[in-house]
Coordinates of C-alpha atoms and ligand atoms in Angstrom, one line a residue:
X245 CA -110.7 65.0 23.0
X246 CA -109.4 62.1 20.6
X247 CA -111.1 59.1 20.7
X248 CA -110.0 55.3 20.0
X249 CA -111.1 51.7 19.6
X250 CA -108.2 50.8 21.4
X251 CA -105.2 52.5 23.3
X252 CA -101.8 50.9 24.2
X253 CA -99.6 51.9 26.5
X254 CA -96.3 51.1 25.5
X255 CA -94.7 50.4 22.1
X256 CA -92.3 47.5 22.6
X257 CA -92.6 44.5 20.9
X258 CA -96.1 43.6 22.4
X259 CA -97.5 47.1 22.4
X260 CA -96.4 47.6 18.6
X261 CA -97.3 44.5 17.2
X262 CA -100.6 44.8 19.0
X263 CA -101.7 48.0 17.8
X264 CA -100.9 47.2 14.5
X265 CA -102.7 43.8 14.5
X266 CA -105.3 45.6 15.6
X267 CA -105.5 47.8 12.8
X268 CA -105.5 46.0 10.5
X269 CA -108.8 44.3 12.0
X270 CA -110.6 47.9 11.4
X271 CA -109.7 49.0 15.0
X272 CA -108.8 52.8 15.3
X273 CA -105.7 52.6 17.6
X274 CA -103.4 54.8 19.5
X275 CA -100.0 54.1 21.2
X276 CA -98.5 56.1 23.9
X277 CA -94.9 55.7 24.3
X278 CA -92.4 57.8 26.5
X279 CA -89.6 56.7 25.1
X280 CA -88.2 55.5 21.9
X281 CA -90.6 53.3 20.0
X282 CA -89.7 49.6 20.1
X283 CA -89.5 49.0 23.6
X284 CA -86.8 47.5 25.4
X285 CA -86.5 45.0 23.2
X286 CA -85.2 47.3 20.3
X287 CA -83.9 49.9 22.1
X288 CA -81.9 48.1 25.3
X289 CA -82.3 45.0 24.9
X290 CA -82.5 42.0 22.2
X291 CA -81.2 43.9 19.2
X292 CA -78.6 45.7 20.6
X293 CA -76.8 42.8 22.6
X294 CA -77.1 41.2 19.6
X295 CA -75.4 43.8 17.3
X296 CA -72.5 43.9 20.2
X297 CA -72.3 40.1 20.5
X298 CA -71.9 39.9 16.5
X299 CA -68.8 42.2 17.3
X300 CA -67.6 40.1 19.7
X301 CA -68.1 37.1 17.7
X302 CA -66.1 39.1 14.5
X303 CA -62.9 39.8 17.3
X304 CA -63.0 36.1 17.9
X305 CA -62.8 35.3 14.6
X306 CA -59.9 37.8 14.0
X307 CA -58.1 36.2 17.2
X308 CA -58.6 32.5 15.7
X309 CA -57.9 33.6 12.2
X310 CA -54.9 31.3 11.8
X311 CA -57.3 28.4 12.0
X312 CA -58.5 29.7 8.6
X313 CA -55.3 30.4 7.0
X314 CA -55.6 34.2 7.7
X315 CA -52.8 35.9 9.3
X316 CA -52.7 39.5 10.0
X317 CA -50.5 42.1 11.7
X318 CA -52.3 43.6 15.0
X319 CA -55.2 43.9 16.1
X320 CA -57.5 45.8 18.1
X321 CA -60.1 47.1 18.4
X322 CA -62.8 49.8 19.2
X323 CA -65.3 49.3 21.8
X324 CA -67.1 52.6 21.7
X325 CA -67.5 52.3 17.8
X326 CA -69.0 48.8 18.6
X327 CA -71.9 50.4 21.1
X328 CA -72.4 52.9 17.9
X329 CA -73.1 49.8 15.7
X330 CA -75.6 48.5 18.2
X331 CA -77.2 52.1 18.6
X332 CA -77.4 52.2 14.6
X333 CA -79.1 49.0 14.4
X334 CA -81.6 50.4 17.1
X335 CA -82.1 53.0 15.9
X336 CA -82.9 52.0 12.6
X337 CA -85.3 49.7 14.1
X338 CA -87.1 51.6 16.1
X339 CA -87.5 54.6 12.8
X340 CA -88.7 51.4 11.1
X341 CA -91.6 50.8 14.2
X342 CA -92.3 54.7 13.4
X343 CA -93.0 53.9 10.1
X344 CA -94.9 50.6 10.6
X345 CA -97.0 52.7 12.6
X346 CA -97.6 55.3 10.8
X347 CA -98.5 53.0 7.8
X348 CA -101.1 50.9 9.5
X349 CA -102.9 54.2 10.5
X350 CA -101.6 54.0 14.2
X351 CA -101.1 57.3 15.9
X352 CA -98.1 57.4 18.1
X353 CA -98.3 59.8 20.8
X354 CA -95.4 60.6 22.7
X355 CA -95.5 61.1 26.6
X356 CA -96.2 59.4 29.8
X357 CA -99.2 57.1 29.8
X358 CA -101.6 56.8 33.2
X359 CA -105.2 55.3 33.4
X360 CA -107.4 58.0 34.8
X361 CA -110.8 55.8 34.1
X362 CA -111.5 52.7 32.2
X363 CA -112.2 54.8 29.2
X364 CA -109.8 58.0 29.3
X365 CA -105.7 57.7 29.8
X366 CA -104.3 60.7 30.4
X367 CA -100.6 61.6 28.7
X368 CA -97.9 63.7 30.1
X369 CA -95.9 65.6 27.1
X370 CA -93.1 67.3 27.6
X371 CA -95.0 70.6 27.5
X372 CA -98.8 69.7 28.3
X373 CA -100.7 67.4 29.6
X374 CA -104.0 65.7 27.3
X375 CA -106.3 62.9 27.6
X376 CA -107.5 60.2 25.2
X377 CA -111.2 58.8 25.2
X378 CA -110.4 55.2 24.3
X379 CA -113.3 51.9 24.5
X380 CA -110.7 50.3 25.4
X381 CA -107.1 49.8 26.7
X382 CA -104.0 46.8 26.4
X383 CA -101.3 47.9 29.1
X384 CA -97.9 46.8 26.9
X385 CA -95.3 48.7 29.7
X386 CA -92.8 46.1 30.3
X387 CA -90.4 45.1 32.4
X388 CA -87.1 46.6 34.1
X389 CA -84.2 45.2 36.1
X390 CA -84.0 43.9 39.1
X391 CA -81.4 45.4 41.7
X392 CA -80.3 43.6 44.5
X393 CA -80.6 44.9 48.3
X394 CA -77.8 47.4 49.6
X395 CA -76.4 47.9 45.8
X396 CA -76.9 50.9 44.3
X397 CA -76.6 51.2 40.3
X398 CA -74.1 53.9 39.7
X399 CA -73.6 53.6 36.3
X400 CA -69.8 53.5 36.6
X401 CA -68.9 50.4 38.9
X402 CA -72.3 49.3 39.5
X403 CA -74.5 48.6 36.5
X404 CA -77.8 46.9 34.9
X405 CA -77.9 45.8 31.5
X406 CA -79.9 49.0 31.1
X407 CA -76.6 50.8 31.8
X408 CA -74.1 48.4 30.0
X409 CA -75.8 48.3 27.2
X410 CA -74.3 51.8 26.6
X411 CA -71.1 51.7 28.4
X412 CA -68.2 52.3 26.6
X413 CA -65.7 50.8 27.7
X414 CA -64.5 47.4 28.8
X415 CA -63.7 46.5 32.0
X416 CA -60.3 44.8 32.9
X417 CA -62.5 42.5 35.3
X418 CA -65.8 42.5 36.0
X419 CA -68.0 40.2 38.0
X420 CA -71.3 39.3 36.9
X421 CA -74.4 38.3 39.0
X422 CA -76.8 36.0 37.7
X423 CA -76.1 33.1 35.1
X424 CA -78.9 33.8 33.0
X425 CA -79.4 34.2 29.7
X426 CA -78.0 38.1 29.9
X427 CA -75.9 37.6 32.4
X428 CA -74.2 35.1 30.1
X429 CA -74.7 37.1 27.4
X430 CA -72.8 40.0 28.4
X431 CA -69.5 37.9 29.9
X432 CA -69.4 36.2 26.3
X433 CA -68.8 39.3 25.3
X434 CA -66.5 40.9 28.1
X435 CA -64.7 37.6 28.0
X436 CA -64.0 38.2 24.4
X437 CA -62.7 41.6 24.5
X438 CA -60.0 40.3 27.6
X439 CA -61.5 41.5 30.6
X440 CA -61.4 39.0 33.5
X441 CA -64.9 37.4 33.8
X442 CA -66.3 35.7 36.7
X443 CA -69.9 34.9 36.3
X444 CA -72.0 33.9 39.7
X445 CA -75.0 32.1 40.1
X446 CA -76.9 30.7 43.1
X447 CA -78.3 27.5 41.5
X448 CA -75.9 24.4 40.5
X449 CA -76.1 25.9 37.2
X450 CA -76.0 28.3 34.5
X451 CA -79.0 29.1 32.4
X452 CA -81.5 28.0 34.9
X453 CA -84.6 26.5 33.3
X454 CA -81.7 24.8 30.5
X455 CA -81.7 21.3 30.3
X456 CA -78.9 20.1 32.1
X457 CA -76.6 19.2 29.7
X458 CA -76.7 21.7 28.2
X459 CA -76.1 24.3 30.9
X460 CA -73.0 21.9 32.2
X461 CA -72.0 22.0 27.9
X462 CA -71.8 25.9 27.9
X463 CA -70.1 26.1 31.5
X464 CA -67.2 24.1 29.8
X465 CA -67.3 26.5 27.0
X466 CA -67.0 28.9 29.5
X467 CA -64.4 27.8 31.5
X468 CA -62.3 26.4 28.9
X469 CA -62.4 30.4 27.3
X470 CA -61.6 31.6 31.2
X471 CA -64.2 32.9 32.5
X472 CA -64.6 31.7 36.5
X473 CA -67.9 29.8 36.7
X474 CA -68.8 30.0 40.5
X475 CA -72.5 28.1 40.2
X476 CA -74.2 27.5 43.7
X477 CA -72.8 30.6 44.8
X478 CA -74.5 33.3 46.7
X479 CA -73.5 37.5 46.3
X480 CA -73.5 38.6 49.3
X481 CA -72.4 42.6 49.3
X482 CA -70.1 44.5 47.2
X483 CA -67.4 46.6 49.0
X484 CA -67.0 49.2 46.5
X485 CA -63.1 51.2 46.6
X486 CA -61.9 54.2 44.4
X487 CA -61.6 52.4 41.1
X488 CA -63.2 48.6 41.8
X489 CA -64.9 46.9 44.1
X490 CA -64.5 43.7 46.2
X491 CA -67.3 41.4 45.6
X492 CA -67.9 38.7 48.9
X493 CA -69.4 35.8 47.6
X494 CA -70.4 32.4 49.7
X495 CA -70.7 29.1 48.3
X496 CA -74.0 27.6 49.1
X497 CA -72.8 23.8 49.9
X498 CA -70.1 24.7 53.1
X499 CA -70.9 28.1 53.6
X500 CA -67.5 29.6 52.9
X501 CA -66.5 33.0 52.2
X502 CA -64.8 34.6 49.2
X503 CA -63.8 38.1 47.4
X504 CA -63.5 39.0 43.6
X505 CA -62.2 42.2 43.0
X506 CA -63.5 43.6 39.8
X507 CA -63.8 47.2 38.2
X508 CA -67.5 46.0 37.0
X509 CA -70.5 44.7 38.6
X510 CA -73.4 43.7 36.5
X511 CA -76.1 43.2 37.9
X512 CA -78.1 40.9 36.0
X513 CA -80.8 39.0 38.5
X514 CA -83.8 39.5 36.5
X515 CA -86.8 41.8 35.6
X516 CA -90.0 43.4 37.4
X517 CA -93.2 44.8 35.5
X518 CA -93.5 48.4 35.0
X519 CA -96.7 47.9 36.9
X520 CA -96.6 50.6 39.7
X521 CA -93.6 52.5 40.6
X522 CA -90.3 50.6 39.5
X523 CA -87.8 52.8 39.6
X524 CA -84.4 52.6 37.8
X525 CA -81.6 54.3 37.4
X526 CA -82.9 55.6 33.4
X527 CA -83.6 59.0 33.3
X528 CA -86.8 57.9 31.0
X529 CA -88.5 56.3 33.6
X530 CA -87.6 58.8 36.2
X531 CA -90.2 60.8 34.4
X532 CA -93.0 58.3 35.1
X533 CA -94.7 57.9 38.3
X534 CA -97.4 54.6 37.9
X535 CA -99.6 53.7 35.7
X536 CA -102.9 54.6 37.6
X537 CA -103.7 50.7 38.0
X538 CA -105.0 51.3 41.7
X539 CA -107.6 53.8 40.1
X540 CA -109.2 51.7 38.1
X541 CA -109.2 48.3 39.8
X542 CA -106.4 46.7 38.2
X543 CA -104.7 43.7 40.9
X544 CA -101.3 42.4 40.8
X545 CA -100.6 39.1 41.4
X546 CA -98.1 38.3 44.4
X547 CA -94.5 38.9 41.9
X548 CA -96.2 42.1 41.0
X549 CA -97.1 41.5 37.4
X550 CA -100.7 42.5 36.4
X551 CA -103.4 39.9 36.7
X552 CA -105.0 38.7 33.2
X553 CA -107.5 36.1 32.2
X554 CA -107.5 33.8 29.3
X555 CA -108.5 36.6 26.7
X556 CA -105.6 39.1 28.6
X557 CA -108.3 40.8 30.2
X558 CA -107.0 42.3 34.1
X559 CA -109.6 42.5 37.0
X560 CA -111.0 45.7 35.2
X561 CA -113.0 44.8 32.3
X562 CA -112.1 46.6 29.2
X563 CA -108.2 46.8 30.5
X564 CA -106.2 44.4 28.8
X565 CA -102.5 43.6 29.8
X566 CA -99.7 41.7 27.7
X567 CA -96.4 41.4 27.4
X568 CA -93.2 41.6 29.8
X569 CA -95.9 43.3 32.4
X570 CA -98.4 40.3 33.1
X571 CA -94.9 37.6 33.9
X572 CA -92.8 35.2 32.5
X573 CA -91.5 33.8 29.9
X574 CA -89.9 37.7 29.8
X575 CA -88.9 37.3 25.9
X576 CA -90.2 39.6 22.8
X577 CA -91.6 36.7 20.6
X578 CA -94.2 36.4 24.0
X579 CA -95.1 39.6 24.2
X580 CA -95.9 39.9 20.4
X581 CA -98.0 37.1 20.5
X582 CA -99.9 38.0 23.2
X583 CA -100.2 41.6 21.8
X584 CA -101.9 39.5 18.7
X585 CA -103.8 37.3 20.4
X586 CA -105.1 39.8 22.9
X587 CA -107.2 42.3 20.2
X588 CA -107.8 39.3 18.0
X589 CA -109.7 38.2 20.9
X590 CA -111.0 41.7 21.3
X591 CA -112.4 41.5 17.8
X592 CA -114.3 38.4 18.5
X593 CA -111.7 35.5 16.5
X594 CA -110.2 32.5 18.3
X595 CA -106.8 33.2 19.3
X596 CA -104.1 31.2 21.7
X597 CA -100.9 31.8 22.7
X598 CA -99.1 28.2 22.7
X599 CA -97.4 28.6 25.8
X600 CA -95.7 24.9 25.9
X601 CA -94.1 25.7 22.0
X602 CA -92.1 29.0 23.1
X603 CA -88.5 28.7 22.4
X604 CA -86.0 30.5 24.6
X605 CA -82.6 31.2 23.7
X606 CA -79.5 33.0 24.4
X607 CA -76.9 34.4 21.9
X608 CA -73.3 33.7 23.6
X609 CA -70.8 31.5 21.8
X610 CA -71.9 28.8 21.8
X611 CA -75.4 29.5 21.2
X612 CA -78.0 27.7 23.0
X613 CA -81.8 27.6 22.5
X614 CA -84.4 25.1 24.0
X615 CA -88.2 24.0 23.8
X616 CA -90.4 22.3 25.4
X617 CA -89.8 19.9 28.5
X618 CA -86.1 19.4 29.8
X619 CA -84.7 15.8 30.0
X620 CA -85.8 16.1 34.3
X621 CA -89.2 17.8 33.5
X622 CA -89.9 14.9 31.5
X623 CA -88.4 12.1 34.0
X624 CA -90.4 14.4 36.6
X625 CA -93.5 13.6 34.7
X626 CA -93.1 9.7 34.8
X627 CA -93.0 9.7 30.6
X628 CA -91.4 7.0 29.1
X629 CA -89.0 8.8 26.6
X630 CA -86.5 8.3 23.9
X631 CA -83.0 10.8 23.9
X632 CA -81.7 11.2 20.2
X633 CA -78.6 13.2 20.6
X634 CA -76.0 14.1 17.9
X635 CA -72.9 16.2 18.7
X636 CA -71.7 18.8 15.9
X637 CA -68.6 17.7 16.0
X638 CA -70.0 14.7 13.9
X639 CA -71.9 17.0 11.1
X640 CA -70.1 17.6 7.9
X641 CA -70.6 21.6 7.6
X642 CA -69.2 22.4 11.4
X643 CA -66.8 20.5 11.1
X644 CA -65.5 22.2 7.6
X645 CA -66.4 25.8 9.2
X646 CA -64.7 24.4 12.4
X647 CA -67.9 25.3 14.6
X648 CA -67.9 21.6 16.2
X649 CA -68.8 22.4 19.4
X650 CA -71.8 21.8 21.0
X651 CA -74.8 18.8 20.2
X652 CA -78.2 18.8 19.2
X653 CA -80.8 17.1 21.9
X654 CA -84.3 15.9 21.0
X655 CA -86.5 14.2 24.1
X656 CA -89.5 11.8 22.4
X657 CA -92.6 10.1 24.2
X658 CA -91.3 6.0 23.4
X659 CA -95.3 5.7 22.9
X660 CA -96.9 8.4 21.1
X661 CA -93.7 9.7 19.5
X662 CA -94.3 13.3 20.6
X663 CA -91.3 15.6 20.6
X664 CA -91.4 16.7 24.3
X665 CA -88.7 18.8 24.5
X666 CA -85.5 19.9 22.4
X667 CA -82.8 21.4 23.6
X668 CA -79.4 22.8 21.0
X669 CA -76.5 23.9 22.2
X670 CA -73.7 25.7 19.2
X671 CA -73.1 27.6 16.4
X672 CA -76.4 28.6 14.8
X673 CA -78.8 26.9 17.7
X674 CA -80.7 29.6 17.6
X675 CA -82.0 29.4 14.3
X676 CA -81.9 25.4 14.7
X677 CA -84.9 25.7 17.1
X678 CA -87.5 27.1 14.8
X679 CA -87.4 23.7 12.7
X680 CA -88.5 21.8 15.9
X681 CA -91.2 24.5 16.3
X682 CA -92.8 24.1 13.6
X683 CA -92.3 20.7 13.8
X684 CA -94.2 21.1 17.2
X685 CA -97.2 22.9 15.9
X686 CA -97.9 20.3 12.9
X687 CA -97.4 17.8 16.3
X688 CA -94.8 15.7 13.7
X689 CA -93.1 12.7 15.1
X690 CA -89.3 12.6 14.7
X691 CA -90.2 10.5 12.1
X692 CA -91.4 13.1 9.9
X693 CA -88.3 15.3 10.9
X694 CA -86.0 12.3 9.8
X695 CA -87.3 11.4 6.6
X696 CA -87.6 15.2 5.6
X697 CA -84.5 15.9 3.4
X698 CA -82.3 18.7 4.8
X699 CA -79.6 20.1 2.7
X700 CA -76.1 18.8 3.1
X701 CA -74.0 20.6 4.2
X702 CA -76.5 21.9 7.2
X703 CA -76.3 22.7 10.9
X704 CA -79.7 21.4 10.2
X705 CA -78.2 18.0 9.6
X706 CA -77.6 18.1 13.0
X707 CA -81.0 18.4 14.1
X708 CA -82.6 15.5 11.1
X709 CA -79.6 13.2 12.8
X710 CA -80.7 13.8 16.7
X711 CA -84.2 12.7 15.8
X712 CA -83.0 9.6 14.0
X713 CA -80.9 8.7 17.5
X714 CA -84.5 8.9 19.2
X715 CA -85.5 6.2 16.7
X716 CA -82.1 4.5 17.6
X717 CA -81.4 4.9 13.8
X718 CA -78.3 8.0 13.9
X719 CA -76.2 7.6 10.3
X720 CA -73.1 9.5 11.1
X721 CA -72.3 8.7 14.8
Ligands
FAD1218 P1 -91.0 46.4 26.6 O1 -90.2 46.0 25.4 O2 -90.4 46.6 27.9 O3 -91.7 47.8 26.2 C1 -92.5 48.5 27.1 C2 -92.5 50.0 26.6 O4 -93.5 50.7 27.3 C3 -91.2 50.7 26.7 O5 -90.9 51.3 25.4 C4 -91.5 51.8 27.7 O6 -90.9 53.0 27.4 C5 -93.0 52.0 27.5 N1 -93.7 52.5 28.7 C6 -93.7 52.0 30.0 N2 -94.5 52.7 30.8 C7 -95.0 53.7 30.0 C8 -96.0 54.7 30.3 N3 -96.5 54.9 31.5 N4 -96.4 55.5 29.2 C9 -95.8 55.3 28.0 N5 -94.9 54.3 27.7 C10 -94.6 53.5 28.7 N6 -86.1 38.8 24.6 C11 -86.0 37.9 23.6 O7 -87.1 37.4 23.2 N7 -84.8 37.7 22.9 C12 -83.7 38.3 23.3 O8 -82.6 38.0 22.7 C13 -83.7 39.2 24.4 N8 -82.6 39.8 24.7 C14 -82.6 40.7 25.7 C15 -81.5 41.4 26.1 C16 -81.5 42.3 27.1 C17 -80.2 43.0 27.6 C18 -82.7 42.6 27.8 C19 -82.8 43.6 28.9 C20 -83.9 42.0 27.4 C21 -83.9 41.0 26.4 N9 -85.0 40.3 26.0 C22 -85.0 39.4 25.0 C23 -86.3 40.6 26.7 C24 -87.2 41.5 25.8 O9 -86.5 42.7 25.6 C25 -88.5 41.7 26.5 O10 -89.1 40.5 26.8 C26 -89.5 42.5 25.6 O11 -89.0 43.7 25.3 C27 -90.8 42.7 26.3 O12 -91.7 43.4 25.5 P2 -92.9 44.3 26.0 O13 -93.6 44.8 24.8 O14 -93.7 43.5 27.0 O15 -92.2 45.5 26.8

């Protein structure tokens, strides 16, 4: 029987990451994976939505080209080709895990992971059945959508991300549950390609956890590009007929009744650990049964994520658990850095995951991405706090590319100077957000972040000119 320092179940971006961190501190590792290596995050999820939102960004582009001058006869376009761009980009990922793996002396095995003791996982290949001796082991198995009661995922009508992240075709209408970040996601790109979008959320708005002007920002957007935002808004069942389905919907505040007809429903109300049985409509996890965590002492908390301590340990010593699997924030950049800080801990070094200095952020038109407290948190808290906010529309560079939508939001503590929160909404936000990261970690002031030169002309401009409105100083508003 093999025999490892450490085994991982699971090879998305915490279980990858992890095993190779732990190589490279002299660890002998294995990863089991069923599936393709790279996890959801490679494979169905971040990379490619992204690859299909760049697509949807390009068609915009063409539809708006006039605005740059560029006219052109026709246009249309081919959704199935754009799914084989995003399965080229994911698949050329997850070779690249393979190799990153195979570099750092990792040794992938393929099959179905299960704890059968402490020290020995067992793994179901397609045509046996072996074991691994291991010292110890980091459960990396993720997360998989949520469905709602009474609606079945059928693939056709009915679907998950997991499903529309291969469908293709666009919908003439689809409804979308859930305003968060992939709910909004995917009707960006619906929207773009014509079908009718109407995006439904039960809280007052979209992008729950957003600061709030920012959510009420991208609902304009939204609306303004005609997609129906129904916000406070409860799904109640879908009626589903030959070739659509009628949608009843109530809103929250008077109770009333309404129907969307639509030819999609996503379903897009969250995720749940791949703890114990979590069954989905993918043929890859049909395979699996649970992980074996009752065998070995592993509790769940009451959500049904796995239980860890500060050094990621469960409520079996010598099980560790990261990732999508042990709760929220569900995002890749959290799982990888618990993966790291997990065996670094195992190897005896100080590690931490900053948990308050995570940024979120969703890749629609107009971007959006946040850290830190929201303007309420921070009211919540009793801080006294300075708002620097500077809209794009006022930065040289968007307005010359004509991406003058959106602002750029930074919350200070009036006493200590502390950025407590920032929050970007617009072209580029995404990669706005690490500067106020780092910024974060080296615990600058917007001081620092205003007297730093940033190129003109920047999007960063934006962000140098929000924290000079905290100091009350903006130049170019
Ligand atoms: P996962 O990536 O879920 O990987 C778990 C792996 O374990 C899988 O490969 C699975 O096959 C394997 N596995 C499970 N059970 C077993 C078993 N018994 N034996 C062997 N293998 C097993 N996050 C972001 O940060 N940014 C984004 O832009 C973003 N976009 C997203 C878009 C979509 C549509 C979706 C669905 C998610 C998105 N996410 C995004 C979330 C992100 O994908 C997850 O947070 C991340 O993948 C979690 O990583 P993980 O390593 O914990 O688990």
């Amino acid at each position: 029987m093999e025999k490892y320092d450490l085994t991982v179940i699971g090879s998305g971006p915490g279980g990858y990451i992890a095993a190779i961190r732990a190589a490279q501190l002299g660890m002998n590792v294995a990863v089991i994976e069923r599936d393709k290596p790279g996890g959801v995050c490679l494979n169905w999820g971040c990379i490619p939505s992204k690859a299909i939102l760049k697509c949807a960004e390009v068609y915009q582009y063409f539809k708006h080209s006039g605005e740059f001058g560029i006219e052109h006869k026709g246009l249309s376009y081919d959704f199935s080709k754009v799914i084989d761009k995003s399965r080229n980009a994911s698949n050329t990922l997850n070779k690249g895990v393979e190799f990153l793996l195979k570099k750092n002396k990792v040794n992938l095995i393929k099959g179905v992971g299960k704890l059968v003791t402490k020290n020995k996982v067992g793994v179901t290949q397609e045509k046996e059945q072996i074991e691994v001796e291991t010292d110890k082991v980091l459960i990396a198995t993720g997360s998989v959508p949520v469905t709602l009661p009474g609606l079945e995922i059928d693939s056709k009508l009915i679907m998950t991300s997991d499903e529309a992240i291969f469908h293709r075709e666009v919908p003439d209408s689809v409804v979308v549950i859930g305003g968060g970040y992939i709910g909004a996601e995917f009707a960006y790109v619906y929207n773009s390609f014509g079908s009718k979008v109407t995006i439904v959320e039960m809280l007052d708005h979209l992008i729950p956890g957003a600061d709030e002007d920012v959510s009420r920002e991208l609902e304009k957007n939204f609306k303004k590009n005609g997609i129906d935002v129904l916000t406070g808004t409860k799904f109640k069942e879908v009626k589903k007929k030959r070739k659509n389905a009628d949608v009843m919907l109530e809103k929250l505040s008077d109770g009333s009744e309404s129907k969307v007809t639509a030819s999609m429903v996503l379903v897009a109300v969250g995720r749940r650990p791949v703890a114990n049985d979590a069954p989905t409509s993918l043929s890859y996890y049909k395979k699996s049964g649970g992980i074996g965590l009752d065998d070995v002492g592993v509790q769940l908390d009451e959500r049904g994520f796995i239980k860890t301590d500060g050094s990621y340990m469960t409520t079996s010593s010598n099980v560790y658990a990261i990732g999508d699997v042990i709760g929220p924030p569900l995002l890749a950049h959290k799982a990888s850095e618990e993966g790291v800080a997990a065996v670094e801990m195992m190897a005896g070094l100080k590690s931490k995951v900053h948990y308050d200095n995570i940024p979120g952020c969703v890749y629609c038109q107009p971007e959006i991405s946040m850290i830190g407290m929201t303007e309420k948190q921070v009211k919540d808290k009793g801080y006294e706090y300075s708002v620097g906010k500077f809209p794009f529309k006022a930065a040289g560079k968007a307005v010359g590319t004509g991406e003058t939508e959106g602002f750029v939001k930074i919350i200070s503590d009036k006493s200590t100077g502390e950025i407590l929160g920032a929050h970007i909404i617009g072209h580029g936000a995404t990669e706005l957000i690490s500067e106020i990261a780092v910024g974060r970690t080296l615990e600058t002031t917007p001081l620092e972040i205003a007297i730093t030169s940033h190129a003109h002309p920047t999007l960063s401009e934006a962000v140098m000119e929000a924290a000079l409105a905290t100091l009350g100083r903006a130049r170019n508003m």
